[in-house]
Each structure stands twice: as structure tokens, then as C-alpha cells.
XYZ file of C-alpha atoms in Angstrom:
423
model
C 0.000 0.000 0.000
C 1.034 3.650 -0.420
C 1.228 6.621 1.955
C -0.145 10.045 1.253
C 2.935 11.305 -0.582
C 3.011 8.533 -3.250
C 5.405 6.220 -1.455
C 4.576 2.509 -0.907
C 4.549 0.898 2.589
C 5.534 -2.809 2.704
C 2.697 -4.946 4.032
C 2.446 -8.529 5.215
C 2.453 -9.909 1.707
C 5.759 -8.177 1.120
C 7.222 -9.710 4.260
C 6.044 -13.197 3.221
C 7.576 -12.753 -0.173
C 10.815 -11.743 1.459
C 10.846 -14.898 3.551
C 10.745 -17.088 0.424
C 13.431 -15.152 -1.385
C 16.668 -17.112 -1.641
C 19.351 -15.340 0.338
C 22.027 -16.001 -2.200
C 20.190 -14.126 -4.882
C 19.979 -10.317 -4.637
C 16.483 -8.977 -4.999
C 15.700 -7.274 -8.247
C 15.841 -3.505 -8.391
C 12.542 -2.005 -7.213
C 10.949 1.419 -7.888
C 9.806 1.683 -4.316
C 12.470 0.308 -2.007
C 15.844 -1.219 -2.912
C 17.265 -1.615 0.577
C 15.131 -3.414 3.145
C 17.600 -2.636 5.916
C 16.871 1.048 5.485
C 13.099 0.593 5.154
C 11.535 3.039 7.662
C 8.587 0.699 8.172
C 10.725 -2.408 8.874
C 10.456 -4.056 12.308
C 13.931 -5.298 13.144
C 12.668 -7.424 16.100
C 10.186 -9.527 14.186
C 11.237 -13.234 13.670
C 12.409 -13.896 10.195
C 13.015 -17.287 8.579
C 14.506 -17.591 5.187
C 13.156 -20.767 3.603
C 13.960 -21.494 -0.017
C 10.963 -22.538 -2.064
C 10.575 -26.212 -2.983
C 11.325 -27.100 -6.518
C 8.339 -28.064 -8.579
C 8.772 -31.061 -10.856
C 8.455 -30.313 -14.475
C 7.214 -26.846 -13.688
C 6.918 -24.895 -16.846
C 9.173 -21.969 -17.128
C 6.945 -18.892 -17.004
C 7.251 -16.380 -19.679
C 9.027 -13.267 -18.542
C 6.601 -10.507 -17.641
C 6.875 -7.239 -19.365
C 8.716 -4.732 -17.220
C 6.220 -2.035 -16.086
C 6.704 1.461 -17.505
C 8.150 2.924 -14.346
C 9.112 6.142 -16.105
C 5.522 6.985 -17.090
C 4.151 6.093 -13.657
C 6.935 8.138 -12.072
C 6.029 11.135 -14.235
C 2.297 10.939 -13.421
C 2.928 10.591 -9.693
C 5.489 13.355 -9.780
C 3.095 15.754 -11.547
C 0.245 14.842 -9.205
C 2.422 15.258 -6.164
C 3.775 18.574 -7.410
C 0.242 19.856 -8.049
C -0.897 18.847 -4.579
C 2.208 20.343 -3.030
C 1.770 23.572 -5.007
C -1.865 23.855 -3.900
C -0.938 23.303 -0.277
C 1.904 25.803 -0.457
C -0.323 28.377 -2.210
C -2.953 28.013 0.488
C -0.410 28.326 3.249
C 1.256 31.327 1.587
C -2.049 33.049 0.851
C -3.212 32.526 4.396
C 0.062 33.842 5.735
C -0.098 36.927 3.509
C -3.727 37.514 4.463
C -2.860 37.307 8.117
C 0.135 39.597 7.559
C -1.875 42.222 5.675
C -4.713 41.941 8.147
C -2.247 42.403 10.969
C -0.713 45.392 9.165
C -4.121 47.007 8.722
C -5.035 46.272 12.294
C -1.720 47.760 13.422
C -2.354 50.899 11.327
C -5.821 51.245 12.799
C -4.510 50.820 16.284
C -1.881 53.498 15.668
C -3.957 56.047 13.721
C -7.350 55.366 15.225
C -10.392 53.791 13.661
C -12.456 55.551 10.994
C -15.325 57.424 12.612
C -18.807 57.851 11.222
C -19.527 61.140 9.394
C -20.398 63.849 11.936
C -24.023 64.847 12.394
C -24.319 68.608 12.080
C -27.299 70.266 13.668
C -29.288 72.718 11.507
C -28.128 75.605 13.707
C -24.432 74.697 13.491
C -22.024 77.082 11.798
C -21.334 74.483 9.109
C -25.051 74.210 8.334
C -25.413 78.009 8.246
C -22.459 78.330 5.873
C -23.818 75.587 3.618
C -27.179 77.346 3.494
C -25.767 80.769 2.596
C -22.856 80.020 0.272
C -25.049 79.497 -2.824
C -26.476 82.999 -2.235
C -23.138 84.820 -1.949
C -21.359 86.233 -5.004
C -18.045 87.840 -5.850
C -18.504 91.211 -7.557
C -15.992 92.046 -10.303
C -15.788 95.715 -11.236
C -13.532 97.082 -14.005
C -11.856 100.253 -12.754
C -9.286 102.203 -14.781
C -7.900 99.230 -16.648
C -7.870 96.892 -13.657
C -10.451 94.863 -11.778
C -11.742 95.563 -8.287
C -13.299 92.742 -6.273
C -15.974 92.828 -3.616
C -18.823 90.676 -2.369
C -22.599 90.644 -2.457
C -25.579 88.361 -1.999
C -28.740 87.458 -3.894
C -31.712 89.086 -2.165
C -34.616 88.209 -4.468
C -35.774 85.589 -6.944
C -35.746 88.351 -9.583
C -31.954 88.402 -9.429
C -31.455 91.498 -7.261
C -28.069 91.502 -5.555
C -27.207 93.778 -2.636
C -23.668 95.050 -2.146
C -21.860 98.218 -1.034
C -21.844 101.424 -3.020
C -18.082 101.649 -2.594
C -17.718 98.216 -4.263
C -19.231 99.371 -7.585
C -18.425 103.083 -7.514
C -16.034 104.210 -10.212
C -16.943 101.372 -12.556
C -15.664 101.898 -16.107
C -17.272 98.877 -17.745
C -19.624 95.957 -17.300
C -19.919 94.659 -13.759
C -20.082 90.875 -13.381
C -20.672 88.485 -10.518
C -19.225 85.038 -9.813
C -21.406 82.525 -8.010
C -20.304 79.922 -5.498
C -20.309 77.192 -8.173
C -17.797 79.175 -10.247
C -20.218 80.361 -12.942
C -20.456 84.051 -13.739
C -23.044 86.458 -15.126
C -23.034 90.090 -16.181
C -24.832 92.359 -13.734
C -26.674 95.620 -14.229
C -26.291 98.368 -11.633
C -29.880 99.255 -10.719
C -28.926 102.082 -8.406
C -26.715 103.209 -5.528
C -26.952 105.297 -2.377
C -23.506 106.673 -1.516
C -24.563 108.059 1.854
C -25.808 104.713 3.198
C -23.176 102.784 1.179
C -25.767 100.475 -0.380
C -26.001 99.446 -4.046
C -28.321 97.104 -5.930
C -27.338 94.982 -8.951
C -29.446 92.619 -11.016
C -28.608 89.469 -12.969
C -30.739 87.546 -15.453
C -30.391 83.834 -14.832
C -32.325 80.922 -13.397
C -31.755 78.717 -10.362
C -30.960 81.547 -7.985
C -30.808 81.015 -4.233
C -31.999 84.198 -2.488
C -30.771 84.640 1.052
C -33.247 85.029 3.891
C -33.226 88.525 5.359
C -33.501 88.755 9.130
C -34.376 91.512 11.592
C -31.366 93.522 12.686
C -33.394 95.155 15.467
C -33.616 91.724 17.123
C -29.827 91.248 17.201
C -28.200 91.256 20.636
C -24.639 91.737 21.761
C -23.021 88.310 22.072
C -25.043 86.681 19.286
C -23.038 84.341 17.081
C -22.579 85.610 13.526
C -20.901 84.444 10.334
C -19.305 86.661 7.685
C -19.172 85.298 4.126
C -17.446 86.835 1.126
C -14.288 87.042 -0.960
C -11.547 88.605 1.168
C -8.339 89.121 -0.795
C -10.069 87.439 -3.789
C -10.573 84.174 -1.852
C -14.087 83.323 -2.962
C -16.454 81.618 -0.550
C -14.531 82.415 2.621
C -16.449 81.887 5.858
C -15.435 83.424 9.187
C -17.274 83.428 12.497
C -17.497 85.587 15.586
C -19.985 87.363 17.775
C -21.807 90.668 17.798
C -19.468 92.931 19.737
C -21.625 96.066 19.875
C -24.739 97.624 18.352
C -25.450 101.061 16.906
C -21.773 101.868 16.571
C -21.780 105.245 14.706
C -19.823 105.090 11.450
C -18.936 108.047 9.255
C -16.653 107.532 6.252
C -15.965 109.689 3.226
C -17.318 108.617 -0.160
C -15.449 109.239 -3.435
C -18.046 111.780 -4.586
C -17.385 113.962 -1.547
C -20.383 112.913 0.534
C -20.110 111.306 3.941
C -21.576 107.874 4.661
C -23.467 107.493 7.938
C -24.935 104.424 9.585
C -25.319 102.913 13.045
C -23.341 99.727 12.527
C -23.329 96.240 13.955
C -19.833 95.671 15.299
C -18.392 92.151 15.115
C -15.100 90.392 15.751
C -15.620 88.021 12.801
C -12.590 88.314 10.509
C -13.348 90.784 7.709
C -10.776 92.005 5.183
C -10.577 93.747 1.809
C -12.992 91.973 -0.504
C -15.530 91.145 2.213
C -17.271 94.455 1.532
C -20.864 93.922 0.424
C -21.028 90.365 1.724
C -23.591 89.218 4.282
C -23.275 89.068 8.040
C -25.476 86.131 9.042
C -26.974 85.075 12.356
C -27.194 81.545 13.775
C -30.529 80.978 12.000
C -28.940 81.584 8.608
C -30.593 84.992 8.149
C -28.762 88.073 6.893
C -28.633 90.711 9.632
C -26.074 93.056 8.101
C -23.841 93.971 5.154
C -20.112 93.910 5.899
C -18.840 97.354 5.007
C -15.784 98.633 6.863
C -13.029 97.624 9.270
C -10.873 99.423 11.789
C -7.159 98.819 11.631
C -3.868 99.938 13.093
C -2.415 100.282 9.577
C -1.305 103.668 8.320
C -3.378 103.470 5.126
C -6.644 101.889 4.071
C -4.892 99.823 1.385
C -2.681 98.071 3.955
C -5.403 97.626 6.575
C -6.231 94.125 7.799
C -8.463 92.427 10.312
C -7.845 93.117 13.994
C -11.269 91.995 15.179
C -13.066 95.295 14.613
C -15.474 95.031 11.692
C -18.715 96.874 11.040
C -21.834 95.967 9.101
C -24.782 98.024 7.902
C -27.904 96.737 9.692
C -30.069 94.831 7.227
C -33.221 96.745 8.191
C -31.521 99.947 7.074
C -30.006 98.377 3.954
C -33.255 96.636 2.991
C -35.249 99.849 3.145
C -32.680 101.636 0.993
C -32.469 98.746 -1.493
C -36.245 98.548 -1.884
C -36.411 102.277 -2.618
C -33.627 101.920 -5.178
C -35.461 99.044 -6.898
C -38.774 100.917 -6.854
C -37.587 104.434 -7.742
C -33.914 104.215 -8.731
C -32.815 106.146 -5.644
C -33.264 106.191 -1.902
C -34.366 108.956 0.441
C -32.533 109.919 3.576
C -34.276 110.066 6.931
C -33.966 113.547 8.495
C -34.813 115.249 11.772
C -34.983 118.752 10.310
C -31.936 120.268 11.996
C -28.213 120.699 11.493
C -25.654 119.788 14.130
C -22.647 121.713 15.363
C -19.589 119.582 14.625
C -17.321 121.480 17.018
C -19.487 121.207 20.125
C -18.166 118.999 22.915
C -20.227 119.425 26.064
C -18.878 118.367 29.469
C -21.791 115.945 29.856
C -21.891 114.892 26.208
C -24.787 115.561 23.919
C -25.131 117.072 20.430
C -25.967 120.757 20.015
C -28.367 121.677 17.249
C -27.447 124.346 14.722
C -30.090 125.695 12.386
C -33.489 124.080 12.933
C -35.811 123.954 9.908
C -38.989 125.844 10.719
C -41.348 123.173 9.430
C -39.162 120.163 10.159
C -39.695 117.346 12.660
C -37.443 118.906 15.334
C -39.240 122.262 15.218
C -42.655 120.603 15.310
C -41.542 118.702 18.430
C -40.660 122.044 20.112
C -36.875 121.997 19.641
C -34.873 125.126 18.835
C -31.427 126.148 17.652
C -28.893 125.761 20.486
C -30.707 122.888 22.200
C -28.448 119.984 23.216
C -29.843 116.547 22.393
C -28.634 114.088 25.046
C -30.424 110.892 23.986
C -32.176 109.525 20.909
C -34.596 106.612 21.250
C -33.048 105.798 24.631
C -29.431 105.873 23.383
C -27.082 108.462 24.920
C -25.295 110.778 22.488
C -21.758 112.150 22.760
C -20.741 112.974 19.162
C -22.540 114.643 16.239
C -22.038 111.434 14.264
C -24.096 109.545 16.854
C -27.249 111.543 16.142
C -26.853 111.521 12.355
C -26.208 107.749 12.213
C -29.182 106.913 14.405
C -31.478 109.187 12.392
C -30.340 107.573 9.119
C -30.960 104.117 10.577
C -34.575 104.940 11.430
C -37.244 104.638 8.746
C -39.180 107.764 7.716
C -42.478 108.021 9.553
C -41.255 106.405 12.764
C -41.722 108.224 16.051
C -38.743 108.341 18.425
C -38.303 109.678 21.944
C -35.731 112.452 22.210
C -34.323 114.049 25.357
C -32.739 117.480 25.050
C -31.555 120.302 27.286
C -32.276 123.971 26.969
C -29.982 125.653 29.412
C -30.220 123.644 32.626
C -33.678 122.279 31.919
C -34.209 118.826 30.415
C -37.099 118.112 28.082
C -38.556 115.023 26.429
C -40.136 115.122 23.012
C -41.701 112.689 20.533
C -40.253 113.329 17.107
C -41.754 111.964 13.884
C -38.910 111.581 11.393
C -39.423 112.204 7.676
C -37.666 111.564 4.375
C -35.716 114.363 2.760
C -37.345 116.281 -0.050
C -34.468 115.893 -2.541
């Protein structure tokens, strides 16, 4: 019989045959075993008797048997054995490699940490707010004197109206265009501007617009989280975050046409730089509460100014009113109180002294006169002339505000109904 590797094990028949083999005659060469003394299955302690076979009378001489084709059988067994061996080795090697690679991956995971599930972002998270607003924000490209000036803006209506700053589009010498968050661009028509409030309205003609939701800037509180979105330094789609640092911060800046811009700004520490102008300031609900317009800096010139955490936005209630007037009539009206202010006055207790008071204006109708010192406007104390002008501009025509003023040593309260200018 044979073992599992193709080798033959001597059995009892083989031993019997060996007993009848004459000792004087060497056994014939065998394919399996040629040396019984070295047979690994031989039992050296078993009794052995060598008995020569009895001669048979007149036994016919057998014809010699044909020698088996040991070469062919050797080849077949060799091929079969090699195939089996190769299969076993391949399995062992494959298993070893699988274990090795699995161990390597397991080692890498143990070193670098396992892969976590994608984070769940709440609808009020900053990431969700940014994702909501980015499709509404545009980069405004304005050709100016052979070069291109960049600013920001946002889509405010399904009709393609885009709100930005007046100073972003002022001085344009060609066709203004806007670039959307997906990289596509469209030409834009300047519908109108209001240099004094620093608001401008553009319009594009294209489908699939994503108008931003406009919030209520009067509901904003100091400490509210806000996000500024725009294209600072030409980096489109930049999102920065901060808080509302202050409200009704009076801002007065000079426009290129010689007028002065006034508004009571929302102050924020969200990073704002050149190129953010005209972009939205957004609250935690994803609603626009202001238009980023100006920054304060320690730099010696406006061109080299950068963010130091003091940025200012036009309240959206003010900007919305101006934009709607521009869309409806091509221009916006200023809100006035019907009096001039004395720029040089600095009272020991603060306040703003009135210069000429228009005879039929709101201030005169409320009983105020030239020389009166206005100490508070709608509950807000005043210390600089800019304070009064900015707060008046912020208020819509027709609104009634409480004003406290002094005439000599006597303090008076008055209800003043503000109006739009006649120009």
C-alpha cells in the first residue's frame, strides 16, 4: 500500500515474499524500495526465517513478464504530487499573507485610530449656516481704470437682485459681473446706488438663484453668534465666524463723490478684510442681519489695513429699506430730523448741540430750537454729532422716536416723527 505522498509501505504480503526469497540471490531492483535494511517501516525485532521454495517437478518456465513502464508512472505521480504540493503551499502562503496584511491594517488602525462615522451637524451649526448661505453669496468684479476691483454681495430676491456696497461698484468703467459659489459668472446691471448709506443694488438675469433670507437687525443682541461670508483678498467663498461685539456703533466715512456715509453699525469680531465688503453678516438661523462694510485697523493706510477683530456691518433693516427704494424708484431717500448739528461742540456731559433748525421740520414741530443739546435719541445716549446723524439715518421715515434734550439747565422730552428728505 502507499502513503499520502506517493510512497509505498511494505505490508504482510511483502514480508512473506521476502521470507521465500533465496538469500544467495539479490532482490531485483525495485521502484519503491531497494534496501530493506533502510526501510523506515521495517520491524527489526520480528522473527524472520529464510526458507527457499521447494522445486516443482516439471514446472513450466513462465514467460518473462513485461517490465512495467516505471518512467511513465513516475512522471504521473510526480506531476500529481507537485500539483498537490503547489496547492498546499499556495494556500499556506495566501493565508500567511492575508494574516500579515490583516495584521498590518489592524496595526495601522490601532496606531492612527479607527475611521469614525460622518459627523451629524445640527441645523443651527455654523457648518449648516455656511452651507445654506454660500449658494447665495457672489463675488462682484468691477472694471476700474484698466484693472479689476473685487468685492462681495448676496442674492436678495428671486428676480436676481443683488445687494452690495456702493463703494464696491463706484467708479466702474465697464460691465460689472458676478461670480457665483459654483464658479459660474453672469453680467450684472447696476440698478442704483446710495452713496450716503453705502448700499447698491445689482441685477442678474439667470435661473436657479438662491436668495438669502433677510432677518431683523433690530432683534440682534450683543453676544449673538454671527458668520461673515465673502471674498476677502479674492478668496471666494470664505467663511469666518465671531460674535456681535456692539450695536449702533456710529460710522462716518468719506465717499469718493465727496459725501459722507453714515450708519449705526453692527460691530463684530468676525474676521473681515478687503474683498468682504458687500457680503452678508449672518446670524445663527442663517438669516442676513447686516452687510459687511468697513473695518478698523492699526495700519497707516486703508490699502494696507487688515483684520484686527473690529469690523462693522450696515444693519439689514436699514439696507433693505434703501435697497427697496432703489429698486422701486432708482434712488433712496434719507431720513432727516430737520436740523443741522454743530460739529465742534463737545459738552462736558456729552450731547449734540443743534445748529439751524428747519422751521417746518420734525425737530421744530416737536418744540426743539437752535442751540438745544440733544442728550439721547430713542433711549441711546449721544456724545458725538455722528451719533445723532447715524441713528437718524438708521430709522425709517415716519417712525416716532423719543428724544431728550436740554435747553440751558432744563431737560425736556419730546416725541419726534422723522421724515424723508425732499431731494
